[in-house]
Amino acid sequence: MRQKILIAKAIFPDVVARLSQQFDIESNQEDRLFSHDELLAKLRDKDGIYATPSTLIDAAVIAANPQLKAICNMAVGYNNIDLDAATHAGIIVTNTPDVLNETTADFGWALLMATARRITESEHWLRAGHWDKWRYDSFLGADLHGATLGIIGMGRIGQAIARRSLGFDMRVLYHNRSRLSADREAHANNAQFVSKEELLRSADHIVLVLPYSTATHHSIGAAELALMKPTATLVNIARGGIVDDAALIGALRDKRIAAAGLDVFENEPRFHPDFLSLSNVVLTPHIASASEATRRAMANCAADNLIAAMAGQRPPNLLNPQVLDGAAKT
Ligand code: DGY
């Protein structure tokens, strides 16, 4: 009998077709957001789930579906999945690391440049028909070249962002759970490991690339924003919840920092409406990894993981090896 898989959100049709060759697929190509109860019920007769960041697979979903063999996320971040609960239930969990590093780093730079140089703000002004003359002080922004870049979360994406700063002749400071090896620091434009406080005080531009967890919830709140330079910009391409959005809105409104570029939000896609009234923030809808090639690579990477897991093999991007090394599900 063929195994049954739920594809919880719309994905590339050719990837659905690929999975359909091996599994009985229930696919949500109309891209409805399932309620918690609906997801729980849809999984009852399934052996595996192909999930995306907006599929919340919490302890209750897992407890109601202990028959699941694998939860395969089409994202590197997996804060939408209760990993401990899945591991405890003997369910394999996978993500899609590496394939998106360079694309996400490119986007971090795009957002940083748009923010520091006020690109979207000035474009909106131009489109609104306000441009009647050249002015010496139109949309004065902050330079990137020669400035100090601070990166919080120096994993593979953070290092790719640091490497790109070489061409801008920037000094790089970073803060991370652990210090990188000397080789890696050298390769990341001689990035210098500092405390979070020193980074917040010294950087001209700060990019957040750390994973979300209860430990990193509101890593940037009112106290941290107060340490930043009033001329500084803050870019978040990591996850909503790492920044206290209400505190950030206050800091942007009072010009306690110059500007922010945000690709992720608390409670997205229902982000805080006050962001819309601020001109010194660039807002994008969680698209840092969204190049055609990279989203396809992520989609196929998640499919590879699912196919391996369902065949009883070790998936390439296994997040909870304990499940296979210890009491594996039979
Ligand atoms: C990821 O992979 O975690 C991204 O945020 C999804 O685009």
PDB file of N, CA, C and O in Angstrom, residues 11 32 35-36 40 48 50 69 74-75 81 89 107 129 180 214 223 256 265-266 283 289 294 301 323:
ATOM      1  N   ILE A  11       2.831  24.177  -3.328  1.00  0.00           N
ATOM      2  CA  ILE A  11       4.250  24.171  -3.721  1.00  0.00           C
ATOM      3  C   ILE A  11       4.320  24.008  -5.241  1.00  0.00           C
ATOM      4  O   ILE A  11       3.290  23.864  -5.904  1.00  0.00           O
ATOM      5  N   ARG A  32      -4.924  27.162   1.006  1.00  0.00           N
ATOM      6  CA  ARG A  32      -5.695  27.618   2.174  1.00  0.00           C
ATOM      7  C   ARG A  32      -4.841  27.474   3.416  1.00  0.00           C
ATOM      8  O   ARG A  32      -4.032  26.563   3.524  1.00  0.00           O
ATOM      9  N   SER A  35      -6.911  25.557   9.625  1.00  0.00           N
ATOM     10  CA  SER A  35      -6.996  25.836  11.059  1.00  0.00           C
ATOM     11  C   SER A  35      -6.230  24.715  11.783  1.00  0.00           C
ATOM     12  O   SER A  35      -5.950  23.661  11.205  1.00  0.00           O
ATOM     13  N   HIS A  36      -5.958  24.970  13.050  1.00  0.00           N
ATOM     14  CA  HIS A  36      -5.238  23.979  13.861  1.00  0.00           C
ATOM     15  C   HIS A  36      -5.990  22.650  13.864  1.00  0.00           C
ATOM     16  O   HIS A  36      -5.420  21.578  13.624  1.00  0.00           O
ATOM     17  N   LEU A  40      -4.900  19.024  12.223  1.00  0.00           N
ATOM     18  CA  LEU A  40      -4.877  17.854  13.100  1.00  0.00           C
ATOM     19  C   LEU A  40      -5.695  16.700  12.495  1.00  0.00           C
ATOM     20  O   LEU A  40      -5.256  15.553  12.431  1.00  0.00           O
ATOM     21  N   GLY A  48       3.112  11.005   6.535  1.00  0.00           N
ATOM     22  CA  GLY A  48       4.112  12.076   6.551  1.00  0.00           C
ATOM     23  C   GLY A  48       3.499  13.397   6.143  1.00  0.00           C
ATOM     24  O   GLY A  48       2.410  13.441   5.548  1.00  0.00           O
ATOM     25  N   TYR A  50       4.566  17.291   4.382  1.00  0.00           N
ATOM     26  CA  TYR A  50       5.467  18.250   3.746  1.00  0.00           C
ATOM     27  C   TYR A  50       4.951  19.605   4.199  1.00  0.00           C
ATOM     28  O   TYR A  50       3.825  19.988   3.882  1.00  0.00           O
ATOM     29  N   LYS A  69       5.508   9.452  10.382  1.00  0.00           N
ATOM     30  CA  LYS A  69       6.913   9.021  10.338  1.00  0.00           C
ATOM     31  C   LYS A  69       7.835  10.221  10.145  1.00  0.00           C
ATOM     32  O   LYS A  69       8.958  10.225  10.637  1.00  0.00           O
ATOM     33  N   MET A  74       9.864  22.852   4.338  1.00  0.00           N
ATOM     34  CA  MET A  74      10.513  23.534   3.216  1.00  0.00           C
ATOM     35  C   MET A  74      11.009  24.897   3.703  1.00  0.00           C
ATOM     36  O   MET A  74      10.505  25.948   3.320  1.00  0.00           O
ATOM     37  N   ALA A  75      12.003  24.881   4.557  1.00  0.00           N
ATOM     38  CA  ALA A  75      12.607  26.094   5.134  1.00  0.00           C
ATOM     39  C   ALA A  75      13.799  25.639   5.957  1.00  0.00           C
ATOM     40  O   ALA A  75      13.828  24.495   6.431  1.00  0.00           O
ATOM     41  N   ILE A  81       7.684  24.049  14.126  1.00  0.00           N
ATOM     42  CA  ILE A  81       7.526  22.635  14.515  1.00  0.00           C
ATOM     43  C   ILE A  81       8.022  22.453  15.945  1.00  0.00           C
ATOM     44  O   ILE A  81       9.106  22.947  16.295  1.00  0.00           O
ATOM     45  N   ALA A  89       8.046  11.673  20.170  1.00  0.00           N
ATOM     46  CA  ALA A  89       7.092  10.767  19.523  1.00  0.00           C
ATOM     47  C   ALA A  89       7.773   9.873  18.475  1.00  0.00           C
ATOM     48  O   ALA A  89       7.101   9.077  17.803  1.00  0.00           O
ATOM     49  N   PHE A 107      19.724  38.929  -0.402  1.00  0.00           N
ATOM     50  CA  PHE A 107      18.541  39.710  -0.031  1.00  0.00           C
ATOM     51  C   PHE A 107      18.810  40.568   1.211  1.00  0.00           C
ATOM     52  O   PHE A 107      18.324  41.705   1.308  1.00  0.00           O
ATOM     53  N   GLY A 129       4.126  61.713  -7.377  1.00  0.00           N
ATOM     54  CA  GLY A 129       4.162  62.939  -8.168  1.00  0.00           C
ATOM     55  C   GLY A 129       4.756  64.139  -7.453  1.00  0.00           C
ATOM     56  O   GLY A 129       4.534  65.280  -7.861  1.00  0.00           O
ATOM     57  N   LEU A 180      33.475  31.791  16.024  1.00  0.00           N
ATOM     58  CA  LEU A 180      33.909  31.009  14.859  1.00  0.00           C
ATOM     59  C   LEU A 180      35.405  30.699  14.985  1.00  0.00           C
ATOM     60  O   LEU A 180      36.131  31.374  15.719  1.00  0.00           O
ATOM     61  N   THR A 214      12.604  30.139  22.065  1.00  0.00           N
ATOM     62  CA  THR A 214      12.193  30.891  23.255  1.00  0.00           C
ATOM     63  C   THR A 214      13.391  31.681  23.801  1.00  0.00           C
ATOM     64  O   THR A 214      13.226  32.773  24.339  1.00  0.00           O
ATOM     65  N   ALA A 223      15.483  47.886  25.376  1.00  0.00           N
ATOM     66  CA  ALA A 223      16.818  48.092  25.976  1.00  0.00           C
ATOM     67  C   ALA A 223      17.909  48.002  24.909  1.00  0.00           C
ATOM     68  O   ALA A 223      18.852  48.802  24.899  1.00  0.00           O
ATOM     69  N   ARG A 256      14.857  57.192  17.400  1.00  0.00           N
ATOM     70  CA  ARG A 256      15.954  56.746  18.272  1.00  0.00           C
ATOM     71  C   ARG A 256      16.925  55.883  17.486  1.00  0.00           C
ATOM     72  O   ARG A 256      18.071  55.715  17.873  1.00  0.00           O
ATOM     73  N   PHE A 265       8.090  39.314  10.673  1.00  0.00           N
ATOM     74  CA  PHE A 265       7.310  40.090  11.630  1.00  0.00           C
ATOM     75  C   PHE A 265       6.712  39.167  12.691  1.00  0.00           C
ATOM     76  O   PHE A 265       6.444  37.991  12.403  1.00  0.00           O
ATOM     77  N   GLU A 266       6.408  39.752  13.835  1.00  0.00           N
ATOM     78  CA  GLU A 266       5.635  39.009  14.819  1.00  0.00           C
ATOM     79  C   GLU A 266       4.250  38.771  14.236  1.00  0.00           C
ATOM     80  O   GLU A 266       3.668  39.680  13.639  1.00  0.00           O
ATOM     81  N   LEU A 283       9.499  47.367   4.210  1.00  0.00           N
ATOM     82  CA  LEU A 283       8.746  46.165   4.588  1.00  0.00           C
ATOM     83  C   LEU A 283       8.651  45.207   3.404  1.00  0.00           C
ATOM     84  O   LEU A 283       8.210  45.606   2.320  1.00  0.00           O
ATOM     85  N   SER A 289      14.488  34.279   0.792  1.00  0.00           N
ATOM     86  CA  SER A 289      14.997  33.123   0.030  1.00  0.00           C
ATOM     87  C   SER A 289      14.305  32.973  -1.326  1.00  0.00           C
ATOM     88  O   SER A 289      14.498  31.976  -2.018  1.00  0.00           O
ATOM     89  N   THR A 294      16.309  29.221  -6.021  1.00  0.00           N
ATOM     90  CA  THR A 294      16.464  28.780  -4.634  1.00  0.00           C
ATOM     91  C   THR A 294      15.182  28.199  -4.078  1.00  0.00           C
ATOM     92  O   THR A 294      15.202  27.178  -3.377  1.00  0.00           O
ATOM     93  N   CYS A 301      14.656  19.875  -2.095  1.00  0.00           N
ATOM     94  CA  CYS A 301      15.405  19.398  -0.921  1.00  0.00           C
ATOM     95  C   CYS A 301      14.417  18.802   0.099  1.00  0.00           C
ATOM     96  O   CYS A 301      14.658  17.716   0.646  1.00  0.00           O
ATOM     97  N   VAL A 323      16.069  10.063  16.779  1.00  0.00           N
ATOM     98  CA  VAL A 323      14.945   9.215  16.356  1.00  0.00           C
ATOM     99  C   VAL A 323      15.464   7.980  15.620  1.00  0.00           C
ATOM    100  O   VAL A 323      14.923   6.889  15.784  1.00  0.00           O
TER     101      VAL A 323
END
